[in-house]
Coordinates of C-alpha atoms in Angstrom, one line a residue:
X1273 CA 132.9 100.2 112.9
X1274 CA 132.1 102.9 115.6
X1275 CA 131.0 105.2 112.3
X1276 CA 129.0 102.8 111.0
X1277 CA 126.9 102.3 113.9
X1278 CA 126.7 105.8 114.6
X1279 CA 125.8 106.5 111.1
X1280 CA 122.7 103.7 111.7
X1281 CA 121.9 105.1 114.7
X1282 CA 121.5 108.4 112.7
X1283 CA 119.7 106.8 110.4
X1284 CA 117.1 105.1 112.3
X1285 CA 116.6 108.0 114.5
X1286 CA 115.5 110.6 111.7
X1287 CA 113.1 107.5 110.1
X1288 CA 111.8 107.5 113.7
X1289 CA 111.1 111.0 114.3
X1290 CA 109.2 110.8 110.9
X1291 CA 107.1 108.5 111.7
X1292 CA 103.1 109.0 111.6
X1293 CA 101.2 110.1 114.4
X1294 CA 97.9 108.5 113.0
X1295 CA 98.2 105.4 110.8
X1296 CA 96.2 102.3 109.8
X1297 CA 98.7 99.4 110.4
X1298 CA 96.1 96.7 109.7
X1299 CA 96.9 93.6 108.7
X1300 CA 94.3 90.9 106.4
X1301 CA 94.1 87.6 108.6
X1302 CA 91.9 85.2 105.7
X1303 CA 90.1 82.2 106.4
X1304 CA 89.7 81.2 102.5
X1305 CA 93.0 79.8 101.6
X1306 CA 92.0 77.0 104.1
X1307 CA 94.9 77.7 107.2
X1308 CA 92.7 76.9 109.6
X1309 CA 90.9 73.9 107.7
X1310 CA 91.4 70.4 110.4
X1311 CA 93.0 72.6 112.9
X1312 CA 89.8 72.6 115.9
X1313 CA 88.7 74.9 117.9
X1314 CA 92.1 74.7 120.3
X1315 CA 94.5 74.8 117.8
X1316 CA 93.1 77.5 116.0
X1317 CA 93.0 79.7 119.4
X1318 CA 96.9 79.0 119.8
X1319 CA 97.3 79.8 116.2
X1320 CA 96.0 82.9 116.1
X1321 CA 97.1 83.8 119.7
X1322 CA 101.0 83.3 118.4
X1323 CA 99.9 85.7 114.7
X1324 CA 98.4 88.6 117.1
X1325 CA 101.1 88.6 119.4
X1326 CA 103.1 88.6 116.9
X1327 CA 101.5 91.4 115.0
X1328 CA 101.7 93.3 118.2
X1329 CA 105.3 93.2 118.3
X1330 CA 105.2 94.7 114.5
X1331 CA 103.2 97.6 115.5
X1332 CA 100.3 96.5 113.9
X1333 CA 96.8 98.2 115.3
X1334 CA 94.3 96.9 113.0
X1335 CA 93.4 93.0 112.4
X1336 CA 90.9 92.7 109.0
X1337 CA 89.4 89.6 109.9
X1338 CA 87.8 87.3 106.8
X1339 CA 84.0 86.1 108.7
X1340 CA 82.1 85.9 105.8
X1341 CA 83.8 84.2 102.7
X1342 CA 81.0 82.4 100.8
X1343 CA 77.2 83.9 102.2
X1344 CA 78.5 81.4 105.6
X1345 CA 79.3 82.6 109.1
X1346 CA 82.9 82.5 111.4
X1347 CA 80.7 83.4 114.0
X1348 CA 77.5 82.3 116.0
X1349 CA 74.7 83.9 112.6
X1350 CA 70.8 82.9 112.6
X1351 CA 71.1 84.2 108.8
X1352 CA 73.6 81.6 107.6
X1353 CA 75.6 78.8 108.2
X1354 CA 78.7 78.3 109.9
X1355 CA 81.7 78.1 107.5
X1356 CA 83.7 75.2 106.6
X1357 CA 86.3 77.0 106.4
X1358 CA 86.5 76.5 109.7
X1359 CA 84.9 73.3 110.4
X1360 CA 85.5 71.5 107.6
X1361 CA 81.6 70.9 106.6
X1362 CA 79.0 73.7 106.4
X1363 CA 76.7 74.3 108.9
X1364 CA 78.4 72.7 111.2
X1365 CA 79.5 74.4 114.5
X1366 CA 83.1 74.6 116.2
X1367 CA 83.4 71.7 118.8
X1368 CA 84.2 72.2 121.3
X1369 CA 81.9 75.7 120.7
X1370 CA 83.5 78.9 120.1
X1371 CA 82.7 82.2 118.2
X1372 CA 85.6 82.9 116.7
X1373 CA 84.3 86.9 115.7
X1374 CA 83.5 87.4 119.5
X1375 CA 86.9 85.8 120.4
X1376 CA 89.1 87.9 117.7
X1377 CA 87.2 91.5 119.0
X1378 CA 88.4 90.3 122.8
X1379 CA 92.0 89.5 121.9
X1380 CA 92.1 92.5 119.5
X1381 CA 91.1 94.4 121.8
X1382 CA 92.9 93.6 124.9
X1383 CA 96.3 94.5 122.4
X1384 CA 94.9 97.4 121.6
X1385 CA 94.2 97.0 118.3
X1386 CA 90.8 97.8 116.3
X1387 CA 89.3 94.5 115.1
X1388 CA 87.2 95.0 111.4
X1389 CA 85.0 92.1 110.5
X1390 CA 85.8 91.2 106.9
X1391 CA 82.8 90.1 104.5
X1392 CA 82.8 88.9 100.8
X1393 CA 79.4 90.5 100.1
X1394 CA 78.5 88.6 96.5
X1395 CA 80.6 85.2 96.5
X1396 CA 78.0 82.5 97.5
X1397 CA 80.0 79.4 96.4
X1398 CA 84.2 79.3 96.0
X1399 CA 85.5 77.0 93.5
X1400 CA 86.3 74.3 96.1
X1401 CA 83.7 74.2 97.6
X1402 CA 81.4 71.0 96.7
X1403 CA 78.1 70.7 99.7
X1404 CA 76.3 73.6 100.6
X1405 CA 74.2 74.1 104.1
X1406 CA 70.2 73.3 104.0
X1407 CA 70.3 76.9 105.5
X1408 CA 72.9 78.2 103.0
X1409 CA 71.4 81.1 100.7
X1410 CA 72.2 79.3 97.4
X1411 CA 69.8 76.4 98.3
X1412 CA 67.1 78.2 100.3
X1413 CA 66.8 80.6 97.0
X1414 CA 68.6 79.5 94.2
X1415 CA 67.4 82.2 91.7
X1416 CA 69.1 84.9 94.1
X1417 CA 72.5 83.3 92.4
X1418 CA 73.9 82.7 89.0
X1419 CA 76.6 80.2 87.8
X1420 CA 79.9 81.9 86.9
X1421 CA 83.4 79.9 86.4
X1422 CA 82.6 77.1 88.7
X1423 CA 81.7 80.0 91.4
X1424 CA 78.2 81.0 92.5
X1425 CA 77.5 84.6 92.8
X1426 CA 74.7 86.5 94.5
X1427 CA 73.1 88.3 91.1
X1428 CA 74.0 92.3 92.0
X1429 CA 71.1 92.8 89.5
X1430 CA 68.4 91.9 92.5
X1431 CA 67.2 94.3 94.8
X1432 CA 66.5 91.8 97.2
X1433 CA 70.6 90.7 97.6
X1434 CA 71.3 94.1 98.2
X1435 CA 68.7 93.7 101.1
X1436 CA 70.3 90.3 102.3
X1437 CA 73.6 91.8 102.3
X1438 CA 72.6 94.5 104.5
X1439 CA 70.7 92.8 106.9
X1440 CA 73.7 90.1 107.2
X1441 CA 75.6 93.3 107.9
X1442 CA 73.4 94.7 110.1
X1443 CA 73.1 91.5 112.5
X1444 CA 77.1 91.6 112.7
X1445 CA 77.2 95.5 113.3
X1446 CA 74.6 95.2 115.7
X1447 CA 75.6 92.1 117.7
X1448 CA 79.3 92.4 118.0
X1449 CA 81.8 95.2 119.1
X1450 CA 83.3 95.6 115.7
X1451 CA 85.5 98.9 115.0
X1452 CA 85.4 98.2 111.2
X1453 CA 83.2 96.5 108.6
X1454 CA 85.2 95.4 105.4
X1455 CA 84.9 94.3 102.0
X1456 CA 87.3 93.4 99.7
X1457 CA 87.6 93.7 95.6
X1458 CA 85.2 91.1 94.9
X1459 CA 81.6 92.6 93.4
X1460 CA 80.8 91.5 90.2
X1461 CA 83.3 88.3 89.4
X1462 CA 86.5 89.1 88.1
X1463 CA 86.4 88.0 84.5
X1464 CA 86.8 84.6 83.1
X1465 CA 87.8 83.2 79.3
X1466 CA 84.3 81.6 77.7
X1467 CA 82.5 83.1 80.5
X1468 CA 79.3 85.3 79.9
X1469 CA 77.7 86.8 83.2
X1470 CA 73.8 85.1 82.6
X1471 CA 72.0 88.2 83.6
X1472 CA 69.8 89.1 81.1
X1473 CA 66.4 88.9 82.3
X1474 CA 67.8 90.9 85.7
X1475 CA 68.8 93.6 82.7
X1476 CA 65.6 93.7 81.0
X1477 CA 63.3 94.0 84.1
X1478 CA 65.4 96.5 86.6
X1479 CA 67.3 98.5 83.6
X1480 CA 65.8 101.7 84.7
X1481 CA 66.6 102.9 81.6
X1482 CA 69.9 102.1 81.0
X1483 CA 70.8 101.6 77.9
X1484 CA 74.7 100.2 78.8
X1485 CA 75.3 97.1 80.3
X1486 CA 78.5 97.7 82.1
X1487 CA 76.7 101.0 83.4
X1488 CA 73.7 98.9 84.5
X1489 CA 75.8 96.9 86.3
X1490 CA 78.2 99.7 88.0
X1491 CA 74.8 101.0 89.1
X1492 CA 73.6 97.8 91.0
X1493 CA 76.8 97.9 93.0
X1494 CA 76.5 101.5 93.8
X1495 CA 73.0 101.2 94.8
X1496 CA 74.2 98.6 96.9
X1497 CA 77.6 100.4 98.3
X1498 CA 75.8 103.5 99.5
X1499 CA 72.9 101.4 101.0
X1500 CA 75.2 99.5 102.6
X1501 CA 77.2 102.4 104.3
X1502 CA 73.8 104.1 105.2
X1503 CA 73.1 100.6 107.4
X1504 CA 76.2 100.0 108.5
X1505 CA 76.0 103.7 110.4
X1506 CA 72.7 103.6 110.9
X1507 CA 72.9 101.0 113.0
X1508 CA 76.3 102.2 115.6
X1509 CA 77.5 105.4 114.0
X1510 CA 81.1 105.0 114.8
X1511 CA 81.5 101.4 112.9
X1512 CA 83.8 102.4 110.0
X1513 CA 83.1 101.1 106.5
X1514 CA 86.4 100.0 104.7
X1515 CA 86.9 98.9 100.8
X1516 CA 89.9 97.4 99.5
X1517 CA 89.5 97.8 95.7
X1518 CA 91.2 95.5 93.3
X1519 CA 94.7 98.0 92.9
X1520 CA 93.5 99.5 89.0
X1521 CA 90.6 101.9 88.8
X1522 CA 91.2 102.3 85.0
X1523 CA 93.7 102.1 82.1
X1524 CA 95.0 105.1 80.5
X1525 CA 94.3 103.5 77.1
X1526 CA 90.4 103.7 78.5
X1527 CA 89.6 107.0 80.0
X1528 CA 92.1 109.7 80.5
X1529 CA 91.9 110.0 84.6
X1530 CA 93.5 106.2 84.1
X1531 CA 96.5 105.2 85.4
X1532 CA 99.7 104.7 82.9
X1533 CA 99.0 100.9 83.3
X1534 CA 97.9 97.9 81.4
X1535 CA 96.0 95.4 83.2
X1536 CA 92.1 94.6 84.6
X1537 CA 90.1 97.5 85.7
X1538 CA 87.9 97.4 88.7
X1539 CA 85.7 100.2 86.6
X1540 CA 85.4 98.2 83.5
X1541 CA 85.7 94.7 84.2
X1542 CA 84.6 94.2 88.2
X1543 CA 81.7 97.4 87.3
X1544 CA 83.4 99.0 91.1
X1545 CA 83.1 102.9 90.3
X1546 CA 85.6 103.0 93.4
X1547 CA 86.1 106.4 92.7
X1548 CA 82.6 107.6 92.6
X1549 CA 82.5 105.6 96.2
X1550 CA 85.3 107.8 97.7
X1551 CA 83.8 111.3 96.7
X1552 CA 80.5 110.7 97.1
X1553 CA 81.6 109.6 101.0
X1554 CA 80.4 105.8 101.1
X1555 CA 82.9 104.5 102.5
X1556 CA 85.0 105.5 105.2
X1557 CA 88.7 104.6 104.5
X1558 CA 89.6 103.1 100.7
X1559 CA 92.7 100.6 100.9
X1560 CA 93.6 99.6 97.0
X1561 CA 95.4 96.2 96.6
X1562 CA 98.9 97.9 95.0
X1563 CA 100.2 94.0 94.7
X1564 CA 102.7 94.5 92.5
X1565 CA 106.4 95.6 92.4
X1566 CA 108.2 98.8 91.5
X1567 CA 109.0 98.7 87.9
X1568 CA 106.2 96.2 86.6
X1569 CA 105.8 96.7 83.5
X1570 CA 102.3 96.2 83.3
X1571 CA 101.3 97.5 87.0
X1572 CA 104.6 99.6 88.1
X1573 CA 104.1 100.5 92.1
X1574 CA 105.4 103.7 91.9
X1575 CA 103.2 104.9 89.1
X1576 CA 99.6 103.1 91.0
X1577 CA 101.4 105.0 94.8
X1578 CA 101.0 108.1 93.1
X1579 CA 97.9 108.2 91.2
X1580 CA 95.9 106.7 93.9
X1581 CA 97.5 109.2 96.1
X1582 CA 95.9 111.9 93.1
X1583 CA 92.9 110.9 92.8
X1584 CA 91.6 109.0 96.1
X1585 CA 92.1 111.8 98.6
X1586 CA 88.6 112.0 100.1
X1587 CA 88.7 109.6 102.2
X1588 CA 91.7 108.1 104.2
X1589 CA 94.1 106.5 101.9
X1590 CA 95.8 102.7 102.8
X1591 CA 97.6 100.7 100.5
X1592 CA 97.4 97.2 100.8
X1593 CA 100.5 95.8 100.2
X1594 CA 101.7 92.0 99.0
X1595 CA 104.7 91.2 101.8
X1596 CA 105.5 88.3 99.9
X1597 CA 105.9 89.9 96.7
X1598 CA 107.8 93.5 98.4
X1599 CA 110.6 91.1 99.6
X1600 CA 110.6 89.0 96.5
X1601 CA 111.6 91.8 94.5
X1602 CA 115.0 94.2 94.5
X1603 CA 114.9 97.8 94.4
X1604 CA 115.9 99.3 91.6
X1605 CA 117.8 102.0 93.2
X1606 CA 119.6 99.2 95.5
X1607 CA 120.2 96.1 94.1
X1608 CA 121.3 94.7 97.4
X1609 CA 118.1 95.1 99.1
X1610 CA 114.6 94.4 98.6
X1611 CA 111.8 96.8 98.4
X1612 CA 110.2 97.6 101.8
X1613 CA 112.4 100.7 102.0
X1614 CA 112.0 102.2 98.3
X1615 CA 108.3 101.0 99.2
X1616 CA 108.3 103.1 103.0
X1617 CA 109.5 106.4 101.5
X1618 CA 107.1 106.0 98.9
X1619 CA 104.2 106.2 101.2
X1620 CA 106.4 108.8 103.3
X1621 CA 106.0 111.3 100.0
X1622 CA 102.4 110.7 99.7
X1623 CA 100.5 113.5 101.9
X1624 CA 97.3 111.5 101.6
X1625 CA 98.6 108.0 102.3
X1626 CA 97.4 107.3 105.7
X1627 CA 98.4 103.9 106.8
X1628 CA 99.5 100.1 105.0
X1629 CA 97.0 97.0 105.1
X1630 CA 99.6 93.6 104.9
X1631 CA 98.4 90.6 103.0
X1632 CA 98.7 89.0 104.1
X1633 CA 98.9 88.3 108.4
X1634 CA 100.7 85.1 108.1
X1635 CA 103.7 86.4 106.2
X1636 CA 104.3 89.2 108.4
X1637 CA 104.3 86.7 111.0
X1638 CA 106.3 84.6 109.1
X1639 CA 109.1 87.7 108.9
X1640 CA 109.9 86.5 104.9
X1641 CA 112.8 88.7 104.3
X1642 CA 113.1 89.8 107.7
X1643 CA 109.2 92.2 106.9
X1644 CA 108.5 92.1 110.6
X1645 CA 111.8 92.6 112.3
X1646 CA 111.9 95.7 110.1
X1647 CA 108.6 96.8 111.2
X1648 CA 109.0 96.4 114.7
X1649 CA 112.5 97.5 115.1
X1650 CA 112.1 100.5 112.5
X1651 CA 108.6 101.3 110.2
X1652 CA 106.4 100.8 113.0
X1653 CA 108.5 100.9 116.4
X1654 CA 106.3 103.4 118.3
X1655 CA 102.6 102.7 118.8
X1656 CA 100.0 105.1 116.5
X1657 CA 96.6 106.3 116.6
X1658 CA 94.2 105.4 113.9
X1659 CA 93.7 108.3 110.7
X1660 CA 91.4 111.1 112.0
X1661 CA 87.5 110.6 110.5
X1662 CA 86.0 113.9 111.4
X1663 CA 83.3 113.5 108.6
X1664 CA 82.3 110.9 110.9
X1665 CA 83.2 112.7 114.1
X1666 CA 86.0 115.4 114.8
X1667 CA 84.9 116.5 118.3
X1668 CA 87.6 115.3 121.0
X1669 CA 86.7 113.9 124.2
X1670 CA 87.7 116.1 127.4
X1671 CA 90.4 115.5 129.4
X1672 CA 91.6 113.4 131.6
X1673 CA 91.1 113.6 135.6
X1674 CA 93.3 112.8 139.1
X1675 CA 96.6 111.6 137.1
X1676 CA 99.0 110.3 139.8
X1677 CA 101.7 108.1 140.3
X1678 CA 101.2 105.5 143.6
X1679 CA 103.1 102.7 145.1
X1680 CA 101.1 99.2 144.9
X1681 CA 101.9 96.0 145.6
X1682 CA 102.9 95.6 141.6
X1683 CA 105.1 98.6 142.0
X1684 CA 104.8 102.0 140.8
X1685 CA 101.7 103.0 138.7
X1686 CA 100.4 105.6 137.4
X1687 CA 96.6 105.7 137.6
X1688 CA 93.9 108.3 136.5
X1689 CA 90.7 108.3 136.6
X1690 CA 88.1 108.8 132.6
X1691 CA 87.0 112.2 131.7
X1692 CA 83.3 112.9 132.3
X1693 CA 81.2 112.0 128.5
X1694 CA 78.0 111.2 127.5
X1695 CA 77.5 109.0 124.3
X1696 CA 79.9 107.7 121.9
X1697 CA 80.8 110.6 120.8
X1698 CA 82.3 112.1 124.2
X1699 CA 83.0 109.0 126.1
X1700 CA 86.8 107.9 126.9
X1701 CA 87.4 104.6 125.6
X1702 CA 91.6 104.7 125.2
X1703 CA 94.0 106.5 126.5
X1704 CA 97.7 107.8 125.3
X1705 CA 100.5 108.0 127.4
X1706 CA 103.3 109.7 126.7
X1707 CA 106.3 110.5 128.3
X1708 CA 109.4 113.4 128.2
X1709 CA 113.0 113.7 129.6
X1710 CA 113.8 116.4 131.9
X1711 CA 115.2 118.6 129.3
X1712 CA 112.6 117.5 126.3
X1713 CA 109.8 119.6 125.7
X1714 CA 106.5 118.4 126.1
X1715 CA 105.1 117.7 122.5
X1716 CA 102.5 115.1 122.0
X1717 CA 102.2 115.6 118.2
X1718 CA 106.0 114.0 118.5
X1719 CA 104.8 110.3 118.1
X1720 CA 108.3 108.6 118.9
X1721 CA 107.0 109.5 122.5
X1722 CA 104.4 107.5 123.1
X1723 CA 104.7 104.4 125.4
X1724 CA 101.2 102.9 125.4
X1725 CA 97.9 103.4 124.2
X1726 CA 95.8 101.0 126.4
X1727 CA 92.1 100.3 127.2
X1728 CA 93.2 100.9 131.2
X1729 CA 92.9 104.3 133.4
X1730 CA 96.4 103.1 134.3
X1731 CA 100.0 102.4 133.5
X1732 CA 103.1 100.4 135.6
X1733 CA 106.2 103.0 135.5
X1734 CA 109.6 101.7 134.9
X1735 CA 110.9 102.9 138.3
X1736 CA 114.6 102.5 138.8
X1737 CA 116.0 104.4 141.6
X1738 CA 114.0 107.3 142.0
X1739 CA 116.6 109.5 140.4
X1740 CA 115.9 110.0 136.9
X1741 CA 113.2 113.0 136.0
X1742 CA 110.4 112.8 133.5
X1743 CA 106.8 114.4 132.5
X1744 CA 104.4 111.7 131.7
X1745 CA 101.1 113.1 129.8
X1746 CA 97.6 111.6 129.6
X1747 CA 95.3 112.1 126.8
X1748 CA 92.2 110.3 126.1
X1749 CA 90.6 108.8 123.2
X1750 CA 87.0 108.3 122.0
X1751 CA 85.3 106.0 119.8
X1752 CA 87.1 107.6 116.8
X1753 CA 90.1 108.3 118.2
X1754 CA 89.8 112.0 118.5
X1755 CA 92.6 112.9 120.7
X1756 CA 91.7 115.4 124.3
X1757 CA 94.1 117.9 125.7
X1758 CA 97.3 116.5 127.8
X1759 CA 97.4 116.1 131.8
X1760 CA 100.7 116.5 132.8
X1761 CA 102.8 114.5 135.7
X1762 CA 106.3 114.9 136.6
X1763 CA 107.9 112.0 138.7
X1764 CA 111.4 110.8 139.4
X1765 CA 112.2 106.9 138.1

């Protein structure tokens, strides 16, 4: 028994040491499958208070959460109605009031955690979905939208949506202390037996030439990805721009950069050249939905890992992963277990996979197959900084000032005071605490040794009896997480 443990122990340590520095450990928290639907504005704060602590615990450091699901509004918007996904009826507002975007970014941010403000840019209309706000886009201009398989979709063929989409961004960017803006696979709808998208007229009047449909329509959305990344920076520089890609670019069978797959294609069948998106710098971080399990045969894990991994290295790399479905599964390798470890080392081997995305919140916080324990206690014990973005800034704040340990009345803290910065680029909005045994050399790239990455200039020690030595360092963080230079304190615990 006494080898066994040791032998875990072992184990657990060298997975530990491994670990990431900087990695997204975001987490999708969706409005559309109706969880919140009845719930009122009280319940709803509890409910989501219990998933982000939760979350927490796991190590998670970036909430995705879904504000915009059909052209409506889970916060306080002049441009459209509030949702009823969260109210039940469209247009209608929270009572007792709340803004649930304003309230997410305060509780995000008091954990520590990035908050990104998700938005369905086409979908006007989901399935279910029978009344539709006087104020709703659908009825104010009806010819901005087309009928497809019981959905309405803002037409990307219209210059003028592409407009509307970006000023709906804009107001959100602009407004609220967002650290991310995302959108997820739906652009054009995904594809539906019987169905024909009605835009012909769209095609004859803005065809600029174009003599393919499916490129006509690959070139309204990336008119409208690259116009949308130019507003979303324009308006705060350091709000990052994420796209999570349905988890197929293409079939082998149809070009030969394909994957070995067999299954719908976000180039040929959603017209999203996410590819294109990625090189040509439009977005900032790319998180493709791998959904499936190692070993499907038509979608095999292992083989999507890899080629994304290949071919999607210009941008930070995060897979979005299906919890539900990793835990469903065995590992081929280890019939006894399920697949969150043969999925972890996967990532592990990939030099540009930079973080997970879980889909979804819920069943994290759920722990199905014992997914969170496993993060917490393993995968994501120590606390991480976000993937670097130097194409968006790579200059590092300077460093901190006055570090020093004082008795208070709440015991032993450690207080310093923000570096001197100017704009968002130089200003000090985290800091990194780190701390080193007597005998441990002081390395801050080693990320088991972090103890806190907080918001305050100061940190309550774990004092004991005053005998035990250790070196604390300080580092700060800007806007983008660009790490300054260590300040170093010894003091006895």
């Amino acid at each position: 028994m006494k080898k066994l443990l040791l032998l875990l122990s072992v184990v657990l340590s060298l997975t530990a040491s491994a670990q990431m520095k900087r990695e997204m450990r975001g987490a999708w928290i969706q409005c559309v499958n109706g969880q919140f639907l009845g719930m009122g504005t009280q319940k709803m704060q509890q409910t989501l208070t219990y998933q982000l602590d939760e979350l927490q615990k796991d190590g998670v450091n970036v909430i995705i959460f879904q504000v915009r699901p059909e052209c409506d509004a889970l916060y306080e918007s002049s441009i459209e109605p509030w949702s009823r996904f969260l109210t039940g009826q469209q247009g209608k507002a929270p009572s007792p009031y709340w803004d649930p975007l304003q309230w997410m970014i305060e509780q995000c941010h008091r954990r520590g955690m990035e908050l990104h403000a998700w938005i369905n840019p086409y979908r006007a209309k989901t399935k279910n979905t029978t009344q539709l706000a006087q104020n709703h886009i659908a009825v104010r201009k009806p010819a901005s939208c087309f009928s497809y398989d019981n959905l309405l979709v803002l037409n990307p063929g219209l210059p003028e949506n592409r407009d509307y989409i970006c000023e709906v961004a804009r107001d959100i960017v602009k407004r609220y202390d967002v650290d991310g803006i995302h959108m997820d696979d739906y652009f054009y709808p995904y594809p539906a037996a019987g169905q024909t998208i009605p835009d012909d007229a769209q095609y004859r009047q803005y065809s600029n030439g174009i003599k393919d449909r499916g490129d006509w329509r690959r070139y309204n959305v990336d008119l409208f990805i690259e116009q949308f990344y130019k507003t979303v920076h324009e308006t705060k520089p350091w709000v990052k721009v994420g796209i999570s890609p349905f988890g197929i670019y293409r079939n082998k069978k149809s070009s030969p950069v394909g994957s070995n797959t067999n299954g719908l294609q976000n180039y040929d069948d959603l017209y999203a050249d996410i590819l294109l998106w990625v090189n040509n710098g439009w977005l900032d971080y790319c998180v493709p939905q791998i959904y499936w399990e190692i070993g499907n045969k038509a979608a095999d894990y292992d083989t999507l890992i890899r080629w994304w991994n290949q071919f999607a290295a210009k941008r930070p790399l995060v897979i979005g992963e299906d919890v539900e479905r990793t835990v469903k599964y065995t590992d081929p390798q280890n019939p006894a277990s399920h697949q969150l470890d043969a999925k972890m080392r996967l990532h592990s081997q990939m030099p540009n996979v930079k973080g997970t995305v879980l889909w979804y919140a819920k069943a994290a916080v759920d722990n199905v197959g014992n997914y969170g324990t496993q993060l917490r206690n393993n995968y994501w014990r120590y606390p991480a900084l976000q993937p670097a973005m130097p194409f968006i800034d790579g200059k590092a704040p300077k460093k901190v000032r006055r570090v020093k340990p004082v008795w208070t009345s709440d015991g032993y803290v450690l207080f310093w005071t923000a570096p001197k910065g100017k704009g968002w680029q130089d200003e000090a909005v985290k800091y990194v605490v780190y701390r080193f045994g007597a005998k441990e050399k002081v390395n801050i790239a080693n990320a088991t040794k972090i103890v806190a990455i907080t918001t305050q200039p100061f940190l309550k020690l774990p004092y004991a009896d005053g005998k035990t030595k250790y070196t604390y360092v300080v580092t700060a963080l800007d806007r983008l997480q660009n790490e300054s230079k260590g300040v170093k304190k010894a003091v006895k615990l």
